[in-house]
Short mmCIF file of C-alpha atoms and ligand atoms in Angstrom, two decimals:
data_model
loop_
_atom_site.label_atom_id
_atom_site.label_comp_id
_atom_site.label_asym_id
_atom_site.label_seq_id
_atom_site.Cartn_x
_atom_site.Cartn_y
_atom_site.Cartn_z
CA MET A 260 0.00 0.00 0.00
CA VAL A 261 1.38 3.42 -0.97
CA GLU A 262 0.30 6.30 1.24
CA GLU A 263 -0.16 9.70 -0.35
CA PRO A 264 2.26 12.44 0.68
CA ARG A 265 1.28 15.51 2.66
CA ALA A 266 3.18 18.65 1.89
CA ASP A 267 4.11 19.11 5.54
CA HIS A 268 4.89 15.46 6.37
CA VAL A 269 8.46 14.43 7.23
CA ILE A 270 9.55 10.87 8.01
CA VAL A 271 12.44 10.34 10.42
CA VAL A 272 14.13 6.95 10.28
CA GLY A 273 15.80 5.86 13.54
CA ALA A 274 14.77 7.00 17.03
CA GLY A 275 18.22 7.44 18.55
CA ILE A 276 19.08 10.89 19.89
CA ALA A 277 19.86 12.15 16.35
CA GLY A 278 16.42 11.06 15.08
CA THR A 279 14.43 12.19 18.13
CA ALA A 280 16.16 15.59 18.13
CA ALA A 281 15.38 15.99 14.40
CA ALA A 282 11.76 14.91 15.00
CA PHE A 283 11.39 17.39 17.87
CA ARG A 284 12.78 20.30 15.81
CA LEU A 285 10.60 19.46 12.80
CA ARG A 286 7.47 19.05 14.90
CA ARG A 287 8.13 22.29 16.74
CA ALA A 288 8.37 24.02 13.35
CA GLY A 289 4.88 22.74 12.55
CA ARG A 290 5.69 19.71 10.39
CA ARG A 291 3.80 16.44 10.76
CA VAL A 292 6.35 13.80 11.76
CA THR A 293 6.45 10.03 11.52
CA LEU A 294 9.28 8.40 13.45
CA LEU A 295 10.18 4.85 12.37
CA GLU A 296 12.27 2.74 14.74
CA ARG A 297 13.42 -0.84 14.23
CA GLU A 298 13.59 -1.78 17.94
CA ASP A 299 10.72 -2.04 20.43
CA HIS A 300 12.09 0.97 22.31
CA VAL A 301 13.45 4.39 21.38
CA GLY A 302 16.88 5.84 22.11
CA GLY A 303 19.31 3.49 20.34
CA ARG A 304 22.70 3.97 21.99
CA MET A 305 21.13 6.56 24.32
CA SER A 306 18.63 4.39 26.13
CA ALA A 307 18.27 2.72 29.51
CA ARG A 308 16.74 -0.46 30.85
CA GLU A 309 15.48 -1.39 34.29
CA VAL A 310 16.72 -4.43 36.18
CA ARG A 311 14.79 -5.45 39.26
CA VAL A 312 16.31 -7.60 42.01
CA GLY A 313 13.67 -8.20 44.69
CA ASP A 314 12.67 -4.71 45.82
CA ALA A 315 15.77 -3.10 44.36
CA LEU A 316 15.47 -1.30 41.00
CA TYR A 317 18.65 -0.68 39.02
CA ARG A 318 18.51 1.64 35.98
CA VAL A 319 21.21 0.62 33.54
CA ASP A 320 22.20 2.79 30.59
CA ARG A 321 22.65 0.62 27.50
CA GLY A 322 25.18 3.01 25.94
CA ALA A 323 25.86 6.63 26.85
CA SER A 324 26.07 7.31 30.56
CA TRP A 325 27.93 10.62 30.90
CA LEU A 326 26.97 14.14 29.73
CA SER A 327 28.78 17.46 29.95
CA HIS A 328 27.87 21.13 30.12
CA ASN A 329 30.17 21.36 27.06
CA TYR A 330 27.23 19.77 25.22
CA THR A 331 25.92 23.13 24.06
CA SER A 332 23.42 21.83 21.47
CA MET A 333 21.89 19.47 24.02
CA ILE A 334 21.57 22.17 26.64
CA GLU A 335 19.87 24.49 24.16
CA LEU A 336 17.49 21.73 23.11
CA LEU A 337 16.69 20.92 26.75
CA GLY A 338 15.77 24.58 27.26
CA ASP A 339 13.55 24.66 24.16
CA ALA A 340 11.86 21.41 25.16
CA GLY A 341 11.22 22.54 28.74
CA LEU A 342 13.42 19.73 30.06
CA THR A 343 16.09 21.74 31.87
CA GLY A 344 14.44 20.81 35.18
CA ARG A 345 15.29 17.16 34.53
CA MET A 346 19.03 17.85 34.63
CA LEU A 347 20.87 16.71 37.74
CA PRO A 348 24.50 17.35 38.70
CA CYS A 349 26.88 14.44 39.13
CA SER A 350 30.52 13.74 40.01
CA ASP A 351 33.07 15.87 38.13
CA GLU A 352 36.07 13.71 38.87
CA LEU A 353 37.71 11.30 36.48
CA GLY A 354 40.23 8.88 37.94
CA VAL A 355 43.24 7.53 36.07
CA LEU A 356 44.99 4.41 37.33
CA ARG A 357 48.77 4.49 37.62
CA ASP A 358 50.79 1.79 39.36
CA GLY A 359 47.62 0.47 40.96
CA ARG A 360 46.70 3.87 42.48
CA VAL A 361 43.76 6.06 41.38
CA HIS A 362 44.65 9.71 40.62
CA ARG A 363 41.57 11.94 40.39
CA LEU A 364 41.39 14.82 37.92
CA SER A 365 38.71 17.51 37.99
CA LEU A 366 36.88 17.77 34.67
CA VAL A 367 36.07 21.38 35.54
CA ARG A 368 39.29 22.91 36.90
CA SER A 369 42.33 22.65 34.61
CA SER A 370 44.51 23.68 37.58
CA GLY A 371 43.97 20.11 38.81
CA LEU A 372 46.32 18.98 36.06
CA LEU A 373 49.10 21.05 37.62
CA ARG A 374 48.57 19.57 41.08
CA THR A 375 47.98 15.95 40.18
CA GLY A 376 50.47 13.27 41.19
CA LEU A 377 49.50 11.41 38.01
CA LEU A 378 52.09 13.33 35.97
CA GLY A 379 55.65 14.51 36.63
CA TRP A 380 56.79 18.12 36.13
CA ARG A 381 58.23 17.52 32.67
CA ALA A 382 54.89 16.18 31.45
CA LYS A 383 53.04 19.08 33.06
CA LEU A 384 55.27 21.55 31.22
CA ARG A 385 54.79 19.71 27.93
CA ALA A 386 51.01 19.81 28.48
CA VAL A 387 51.24 23.50 27.53
CA ASN A 388 51.64 22.32 23.91
CA LEU A 389 48.39 20.44 24.21
CA LEU A 390 46.57 23.56 25.43
CA ARG A 391 48.08 25.56 22.54
CA ASP A 392 47.05 22.95 19.98
CA LEU A 393 43.54 22.80 21.41
CA ALA A 394 43.21 26.57 21.21
CA ALA A 395 44.37 26.49 17.57
CA ALA A 396 42.04 23.59 16.69
CA ARG A 397 39.00 25.05 18.40
CA ARG A 398 37.53 26.98 15.49
CA ARG A 399 37.69 23.88 13.26
CA LEU A 400 35.83 21.58 15.66
CA ARG A 401 32.06 21.62 15.25
CA TRP A 402 29.73 19.24 17.00
CA GLU A 403 27.53 18.57 13.97
CA ASP A 404 30.31 18.11 11.44
CA MET A 405 33.96 17.39 12.21
CA SER A 406 35.04 17.60 8.58
CA GLY A 407 36.41 21.10 9.33
CA ALA A 408 39.22 19.31 11.19
CA ALA A 409 40.46 17.65 7.97
CA GLU A 410 43.42 20.03 7.67
CA LEU A 411 44.66 18.94 11.09
CA ASP A 412 44.36 15.26 10.24
CA ARG A 413 47.97 14.26 9.57
CA GLU A 414 48.88 11.66 12.18
CA ASN A 415 47.49 9.29 14.77
CA ALA A 416 47.06 10.17 18.44
CA ARG A 417 50.17 8.28 19.53
CA GLU A 418 52.38 9.96 16.92
CA TYR A 419 50.96 13.34 17.91
CA ALA A 420 51.56 12.74 21.62
CA LEU A 421 55.17 11.63 21.07
CA ARG A 422 55.87 14.58 18.73
CA ARG A 423 54.18 17.39 20.66
CA LEU A 424 53.87 16.07 24.22
CA ASP A 425 55.88 13.29 25.83
CA ARG A 426 55.74 9.61 26.68
CA GLU A 427 54.19 10.17 30.10
CA LEU A 428 51.35 12.29 28.68
CA LEU A 429 50.81 9.65 26.03
CA ASP A 430 50.64 6.81 28.56
CA TYR A 431 48.60 8.48 31.30
CA LEU A 432 46.43 11.07 29.56
CA VAL A 433 46.09 10.66 25.78
CA GLU A 434 46.05 6.89 25.70
CA PRO A 435 43.49 6.34 28.54
CA LEU A 436 41.21 9.02 27.06
CA CYS A 437 41.38 7.34 23.63
CA GLY A 438 40.57 4.04 25.34
CA SER A 439 37.60 5.50 27.21
CA GLN A 440 36.14 7.33 24.20
CA PHE A 441 37.08 5.17 21.21
CA LEU A 442 37.74 1.82 22.95
CA THR A 443 41.06 1.63 21.08
CA PRO A 444 44.76 2.16 21.75
CA ALA A 445 45.99 5.66 20.73
CA GLU A 446 47.77 4.49 17.56
CA GLU A 447 44.45 3.35 16.07
CA VAL A 448 42.78 6.77 16.10
CA ALA A 449 43.51 10.13 14.48
CA ALA A 450 45.11 12.82 16.63
CA VAL A 451 42.05 14.95 15.77
CA GLY A 452 39.94 12.48 17.73
CA ALA A 453 42.11 13.00 20.81
CA LEU A 454 41.69 16.79 20.47
CA CYS A 455 37.91 16.31 20.16
CA ILE A 456 37.80 14.37 23.43
CA MET A 457 39.78 17.02 25.30
CA TRP A 458 37.38 19.74 24.09
CA GLY A 459 34.27 17.73 24.74
CA THR A 460 35.34 16.44 28.17
CA PHE A 461 37.30 19.07 30.09
CA GLY A 462 36.40 22.55 31.30
CA ALA A 463 32.74 21.98 32.25
CA ALA A 464 30.68 20.19 34.87
CA SER A 465 28.91 16.91 34.18
CA PHE A 466 25.20 16.29 34.42
CA THR A 467 22.70 13.50 34.11
CA PHE A 468 18.91 13.05 34.09
CA ASP A 469 16.69 11.60 36.74
CA GLY A 470 16.25 7.99 35.78
CA GLY A 471 19.51 7.76 33.81
CA THR A 472 21.35 9.43 30.97
CA GLY A 473 19.65 7.23 28.42
CA ARG A 474 16.23 8.70 29.14
CA LEU A 475 16.57 11.87 27.00
CA PRO A 476 15.04 10.48 23.75
CA GLU A 477 12.02 9.24 25.78
CA TYR A 478 11.71 12.58 27.54
CA LEU A 479 11.78 14.40 24.18
CA LEU A 480 8.98 12.21 22.85
CA ASP A 481 6.98 12.95 26.01
CA THR A 482 7.01 16.73 25.49
CA PRO A 483 3.64 18.37 24.67
CA VAL A 484 4.74 19.21 21.11
CA MET A 485 5.61 15.56 20.41
CA CYS A 486 2.47 14.22 22.11
CA SER A 487 0.23 16.31 19.85
CA PRO A 488 -1.74 14.67 17.00
CA GLY A 489 0.82 15.51 14.28
CA THR A 490 3.32 12.95 15.64
CA ARG A 491 3.31 9.23 14.84
CA VAL A 492 5.86 6.85 16.34
CA GLU A 493 6.12 3.35 14.87
CA LEU A 494 8.23 0.84 16.81
CA ARG A 495 9.45 -2.48 15.38
CA ALA A 496 9.38 -0.71 12.00
CA GLN A 497 12.34 -1.92 9.96
CA VAL A 498 13.07 0.51 7.12
CA THR A 499 14.40 -1.24 4.04
CA GLU A 500 14.56 1.59 1.52
CA VAL A 501 14.63 5.37 1.39
CA ARG A 502 14.70 7.08 -1.97
CA ARG A 503 14.27 10.53 -3.37
CA GLU A 504 11.35 10.90 -5.78
CA GLY A 505 10.91 14.30 -7.39
CA ASP A 506 10.97 16.86 -4.61
CA GLY A 507 9.87 14.35 -1.99
CA ALA A 508 10.94 11.07 -0.38
CA VAL A 509 9.64 7.51 -0.45
CA VAL A 510 10.21 5.20 2.52
CA VAL A 511 9.60 1.45 2.52
CA TRP A 512 9.33 -0.28 5.88
CA GLU A 513 8.09 -3.56 7.26
CA ARG A 514 6.74 -5.03 10.46
CA ASP A 515 5.78 -8.66 11.05
CA GLY A 516 6.04 -9.40 7.33
CA GLU A 517 3.77 -6.54 6.29
CA VAL A 518 5.43 -4.10 3.88
CA ARG A 519 4.36 -0.44 3.79
CA THR A 520 5.42 2.34 1.44
CA GLU A 521 4.98 5.95 2.49
CA ARG A 522 5.63 9.18 0.63
CA ALA A 523 6.55 12.38 2.42
CA ARG A 524 7.81 15.85 1.71
CA ALA A 525 11.20 14.85 3.15
CA CYS A 526 13.04 12.21 5.18
CA VAL A 527 15.79 12.34 7.80
CA VAL A 528 17.77 9.10 7.86
CA ALA A 529 19.23 8.92 11.38
CA VAL A 530 20.63 5.40 11.50
CA PRO A 531 24.28 4.29 11.88
CA ALA A 532 26.44 4.74 8.77
CA ARG A 533 26.43 1.11 7.61
CA ALA A 534 22.64 0.91 7.89
CA ALA A 535 22.33 4.18 5.94
CA ALA A 536 24.53 2.73 3.16
CA ARG A 537 22.15 -0.25 2.93
CA ILE A 538 18.81 1.56 2.86
CA VAL A 539 19.40 4.89 1.09
CA THR A 540 19.27 4.41 -2.66
CA GLY A 541 20.59 7.19 -4.86
CA LEU A 542 23.90 7.57 -3.07
CA ASP A 543 26.82 7.47 -5.48
CA GLN A 544 29.49 4.77 -5.21
CA ASP A 545 31.94 6.97 -3.26
CA GLN A 546 29.28 8.03 -0.77
CA ARG A 547 28.17 4.45 -0.24
CA SER A 548 31.77 3.23 0.19
CA HIS A 549 32.44 5.97 2.71
CA LEU A 550 29.38 5.05 4.80
CA ALA A 551 30.08 1.32 4.60
CA GLY A 552 33.75 1.87 5.45
CA VAL A 553 33.40 4.12 8.53
CA ARG A 554 35.51 2.45 11.20
CA TRP A 555 33.50 1.39 14.26
CA THR A 556 34.67 -0.30 17.40
CA SER A 557 32.55 -2.99 18.99
CA ASP A 558 31.67 -3.11 22.66
CA VAL A 559 30.72 -5.87 25.03
CA HIS A 560 30.45 -4.50 28.56
CA VAL A 561 29.24 -5.69 31.93
CA THR A 562 27.33 -3.81 34.64
CA PHE A 563 27.28 -5.15 38.19
CA GLY A 564 24.69 -4.13 40.79
CA VAL A 565 26.15 -4.37 44.31
CA SER A 566 24.44 -4.23 47.68
CA ARG A 567 27.06 -1.77 49.00
CA PRO A 568 28.70 0.95 46.86
CA PRO A 569 32.50 0.70 46.59
CA VAL A 570 34.35 3.66 48.12
CA GLU A 571 35.13 5.99 45.20
CA THR A 572 34.19 9.58 44.44
CA ALA A 573 35.09 9.68 40.72
CA LEU A 574 32.50 8.95 38.02
CA GLY A 575 34.96 6.55 36.47
CA VAL A 576 38.54 5.33 36.51
CA ALA A 577 40.33 5.14 33.17
CA VAL A 578 42.78 2.26 32.90
CA PRO A 579 45.81 2.99 30.67
CA CYS A 580 47.12 0.20 28.38
CA ARG A 581 50.24 0.12 30.57
CA GLU A 582 48.10 -0.95 33.53
CA HIS A 583 45.91 -3.43 31.67
CA PRO A 584 45.76 -4.31 27.95
CA ASP A 585 42.00 -4.96 27.85
CA LEU A 586 40.07 -3.10 30.53
CA CYS A 587 39.78 0.58 29.56
CA ILE A 588 37.41 2.18 32.07
CA VAL A 589 35.55 1.33 35.24
CA LEU A 590 32.40 3.46 35.61
CA TYR A 591 30.96 4.07 39.06
CA GLU A 592 27.48 4.68 37.75
CA HIS A 593 26.02 5.43 41.19
CA ASN A 594 28.33 8.51 41.18
CA LEU A 595 26.82 9.56 37.82
CA GLY A 596 23.54 10.52 39.42
CA PRO A 597 20.86 9.48 41.87
CA GLY A 598 18.42 6.77 40.92
CA ARG A 599 20.77 4.54 38.93
CA ALA A 600 21.20 2.25 41.91
CA PRO A 601 18.77 2.07 44.83
CA ALA A 602 19.83 4.13 47.87
CA GLY A 603 22.77 2.51 49.65
CA ARG A 604 23.66 0.27 46.70
CA GLY A 605 26.19 0.61 43.87
CA LEU A 606 26.36 0.14 40.10
CA VAL A 607 29.72 -0.54 38.45
CA THR A 608 30.32 -0.97 34.71
CA LEU A 609 33.46 -2.48 33.16
CA ILE A 610 34.23 -1.36 29.59
CA PHE A 611 36.93 -2.98 27.48
CA ARG A 612 39.09 -2.16 24.47
CA HIS A 613 37.47 -3.31 21.27
CA HIS A 614 39.77 -6.29 20.60
CA TRP A 615 38.57 -7.85 23.89
CA SER A 616 34.93 -7.24 22.95
CA ALA A 617 35.39 -8.45 19.36
CA THR A 618 36.38 -11.92 20.61
CA ARG A 619 33.35 -12.11 22.91
CA THR A 620 30.47 -10.89 20.73
CA THR A 621 29.00 -14.41 20.58
CA ALA A 622 30.21 -15.66 23.98
CA ASP A 623 27.44 -16.45 26.47
CA ASP A 624 26.76 -13.95 29.25
CA ASP A 625 28.25 -16.13 32.03
CA THR A 626 31.56 -16.37 30.15
CA VAL A 627 31.66 -12.62 29.49
CA ILE A 628 30.89 -11.85 33.14
CA ALA A 629 33.57 -14.27 34.39
CA ASP A 630 36.17 -12.88 31.94
CA ALA A 631 35.32 -9.29 32.90
CA ARG A 632 35.56 -10.10 36.60
CA ALA A 633 38.95 -11.84 36.03
CA ALA A 634 40.34 -8.84 34.10
CA LEU A 635 39.27 -6.48 36.88
CA GLY A 636 40.92 -8.75 39.47
CA GLU A 637 44.26 -8.40 37.66
CA VAL A 638 44.31 -4.64 37.97
CA MET A 639 41.91 -3.60 40.77
CA PRO A 640 41.75 -6.66 43.04
CA ASP A 641 40.01 -4.85 45.92
CA LEU A 642 37.16 -3.72 43.69
CA ALA A 643 36.90 -7.19 42.15
CA ALA A 644 36.64 -8.70 45.65
CA HIS A 645 34.03 -6.09 46.65
CA ILE A 646 31.91 -6.95 43.62
CA GLU A 647 32.30 -10.65 44.35
CA SER A 648 31.10 -10.23 47.94
CA HIS A 649 28.23 -7.80 47.29
CA ARG A 650 27.00 -8.71 43.81
CA GLU A 651 23.23 -8.66 43.34
CA MET A 652 23.07 -8.72 39.58
CA ALA A 653 25.18 -8.56 36.43
CA VAL A 654 24.02 -7.64 32.92
CA VAL A 655 25.89 -7.80 29.63
CA GLN A 656 25.36 -5.22 26.87
CA ARG A 657 26.66 -5.77 23.32
CA TRP A 658 27.07 -3.26 20.49
CA GLU A 659 28.48 -4.37 17.17
CA ASP A 660 28.82 -0.74 16.00
CA ALA A 661 29.44 1.03 19.31
CA VAL A 662 31.51 4.13 18.63
CA ILE A 663 33.35 5.54 15.63
CA ALA A 664 37.12 5.37 15.80
CA ARG A 665 38.40 7.24 12.75
CA PRO A 666 42.04 6.43 12.04
CA ALA A 667 44.51 9.10 10.83
CA GLY A 668 43.15 10.36 7.49
CA GLY A 669 39.56 9.55 8.46
CA TYR A 670 38.61 13.21 8.91
CA ARG A 671 39.88 13.99 5.41
CA ASP A 672 37.64 11.20 4.08
CA LEU A 673 34.76 12.67 6.09
CA ALA A 674 35.36 16.11 4.54
CA ALA A 675 35.20 14.66 1.01
CA PHE A 676 31.99 12.82 1.94
CA THR A 677 30.19 15.80 3.48
CA ALA A 678 31.23 18.04 0.57
CA SER A 679 29.61 15.56 -1.83
CA LEU A 680 26.18 15.66 -0.11
CA ASP A 681 23.33 17.81 -1.39
CA GLY A 682 22.16 20.14 1.40
CA ASN A 683 18.92 20.79 -0.49
CA SER A 684 17.92 17.16 -1.00
CA PRO A 685 14.64 16.02 0.58
CA VAL A 686 16.61 13.06 1.98
CA GLN A 687 19.03 14.23 4.68
CA LEU A 688 21.41 12.08 6.69
CA ALA A 689 22.13 12.40 10.40
CA GLY A 690 24.08 10.43 13.01
CA ASP A 691 27.23 10.55 15.07
CA TYR A 692 29.32 9.42 12.07
CA PHE A 693 29.46 13.08 10.93
CA SER A 694 31.38 13.84 14.09
CA TYR A 695 32.78 11.80 16.95
CA SER A 696 30.58 9.48 18.93
CA THR A 697 28.87 11.52 21.59
CA THR A 698 25.21 12.09 22.24
CA ASN A 699 25.64 15.81 21.73
CA ALA A 700 27.26 15.38 18.32
CA ALA A 701 24.52 12.97 17.21
CA LEU A 702 21.84 15.37 18.46
CA ALA A 703 23.48 18.29 16.61
CA THR A 704 23.54 16.31 13.35
CA GLY A 705 19.82 15.57 13.73
CA GLU A 706 19.09 19.24 14.26
CA GLN A 707 21.25 20.13 11.27
CA ALA A 708 19.27 17.71 9.04
CA ALA A 709 16.01 19.25 10.32
CA ARG A 710 17.26 22.77 9.57
CA ARG A 711 18.14 21.75 6.02
CA ILE A 712 14.67 20.30 5.47
CA LEU A 713 13.10 23.43 6.92
CA GLY A 714 15.25 25.55 4.62
CA LEU A 715 16.81 27.35 7.57
CA PRO A 716 20.38 28.68 7.49
CA PRO A 717 22.99 26.73 9.48
CA THR A 718 23.40 27.60 13.16
CA ALA A 719 26.11 30.11 14.12
CA ALA A 720 28.37 27.25 15.17
CA ALA A 721 27.75 25.37 11.93
CA ALA A 722 28.58 28.51 10.00
CA GLY A 723 31.96 28.49 11.71
CA ASP A 724 31.39 31.35 14.15
CA ALA A 725 31.97 29.23 17.18
CA GLY A 726 33.65 25.97 17.96
CA LEU A 727 32.96 23.46 20.67
C1 FAD B 88 28.80 1.69 25.22
C2 FAD B 88 28.66 3.13 24.79
C3 FAD B 88 28.93 4.14 25.69
C4 FAD B 88 28.79 5.48 25.29
N1 FAD B 88 29.02 6.45 26.22
C5 FAD B 88 28.74 7.73 25.89
C6 FAD B 88 28.74 8.73 26.91
O1 FAD B 88 28.99 8.45 28.08
N2 FAD B 88 28.45 10.01 26.55
C7 FAD B 88 28.11 10.35 25.27
O2 FAD B 88 27.83 11.53 25.03
N3 FAD B 88 28.09 9.41 24.28
C8 FAD B 88 28.37 8.11 24.57
N4 FAD B 88 28.29 7.14 23.61
C9 FAD B 88 28.02 7.53 22.21
C10 FAD B 88 26.54 7.86 21.99
O3 FAD B 88 25.74 6.93 22.67
C11 FAD B 88 26.24 7.81 20.49
O4 FAD B 88 27.19 8.57 19.78
C12 FAD B 88 24.84 8.38 20.18
O5 FAD B 88 23.88 7.90 21.10
C13 FAD B 88 24.49 7.99 18.74
O6 FAD B 88 23.18 8.44 18.45
P1 FAD B 88 22.55 8.23 16.99
O7 FAD B 88 21.17 8.71 17.07
O8 FAD B 88 23.48 8.81 15.98
O9 FAD B 88 22.60 6.65 16.71
P2 FAD B 88 21.83 5.45 17.44
O10 FAD B 88 21.69 5.70 18.90
O11 FAD B 88 22.55 4.21 17.01
O12 FAD B 88 20.37 5.49 16.83
C14 FAD B 88 20.05 4.93 15.57
C15 FAD B 88 18.66 4.30 15.67
O13 FAD B 88 18.29 3.84 14.37
C16 FAD B 88 17.64 2.58 14.51
N5 FAD B 88 17.75 1.88 13.23
C17 FAD B 88 18.86 1.35 12.65
N6 FAD B 88 18.55 0.81 11.44
C18 FAD B 88 17.21 1.01 11.25
C19 FAD B 88 16.31 0.67 10.20
N7 FAD B 88 16.71 0.02 9.10
N8 FAD B 88 15.01 1.02 10.35
C20 FAD B 88 14.57 1.69 11.46
N9 FAD B 88 15.40 2.01 12.49
C21 FAD B 88 16.70 1.69 12.38
C22 FAD B 88 18.40 1.93 15.65
O14 FAD B 88 17.65 0.88 16.24
C23 FAD B 88 18.62 3.11 16.60
O15 FAD B 88 17.56 3.27 17.52
C24 FAD B 88 28.40 5.79 23.97
C25 FAD B 88 28.13 4.77 23.07
C26 FAD B 88 28.23 3.44 23.48
C27 FAD B 88 27.88 2.34 22.51
#
């Protein structure tokens, strides 16, 4: 059955934060919106699930769990959606493990870097180069499109750190941050990626939402503008084709074997790059190869609910490769905001470098949990013992395409790709693959796609007036 188009109807494919942000902006501008999502829940990599153990309710983020006041697009959207009141403060400390000891850095005060025992004086002096390079890079870094950083994309993060910084900064700052963000060792990602993390992470307080970070897409869909009659949300709707037809878009989707074809004035395709390459017809060969070839890291991680929270004030402890080859960050989710764990209990997540995850994508949960627990015991035995004694539950989360880890040269490829896209097409793409994998970047790409469909000029930041 082919449904007739309405001049003001826009279809959004994918209900992650990129798709829900696009849907919200389009609906607020008066368009009728249909949101098609393959899963039985919204949010994609920004979603949460509830795990009940007796009377205790744990709220476990499936993907993103940390947000920053550097996330300017998100904060503006929260204001426009009337959701600012849902923001809650959380821990601003990030720990880094060195020789078995946790050194805590403030994400807000850069003076903490001067005082920390994590780094020696030589490294602290060399860190001035990092601050200079960040200041120079700033105007090229844009949340919704990192292709402006192509000119800086000449080496990987390890080469950069050894050339401009020093070995200690590589081992105990650059490398653990690359692990935590990209789930890779520093040599596998572009230096631009390391600069992106520094800008996105430091210099601002962290926040969360009541009920977990992953709730934002749900909260957006619950706003009065999205609950009005012009919004339709279809779950378990697998989109198989999106094509441009004249000055409109045609979308084919199926559920339970029933195939539906809908026409609309326009379509935002907000699915991960590989899925976009499969469903969007009309891309040229280079565009399709770029989307299919974006380098993703996989993630298999474990979250433990414990009847007593371990003693730690940081939101997480990054584990450098020198300390452990596989484990890259331990998140103390109960320090990321109230309500994740029941009062008096704790929630601890172990995240691993992608090579560890890649060999466990098909392993059963018990094996993954045992392997994760063993890895933790090798590097943080007290925490491993605490989890062993107080464990109430353990859940495994798997993402085949978890985060983008562009290697050196990847931002130049991105620039060629974005330059080849038609900003006036009724089919617009969105997703974190235009940037680096953060919820704010994904959200900004969704808003950018909506602006293009609405025929609005780019935002000030997108026009290059402001950086991150
Ligand atoms: C383990 C992990 C931890 C992370 N931690 C953080 C963090 O702490 N802070 C942070 O800011 N970011 C974090 N990120 C990154 C962040 O979660 C992502 O960058 C962001 O959520 C991506 O949003 P998106 O909308 O682009 O994509 P997605 O969230 O992947 O959304 C795409 C949606 O499209 C749907 N879809 C796909 N194909 C189809 C189809 N054919 N038809 C219909 N629907 C389809 C999917 O089901 C999904 O819902 C993390 C990611 C992971 C995996």
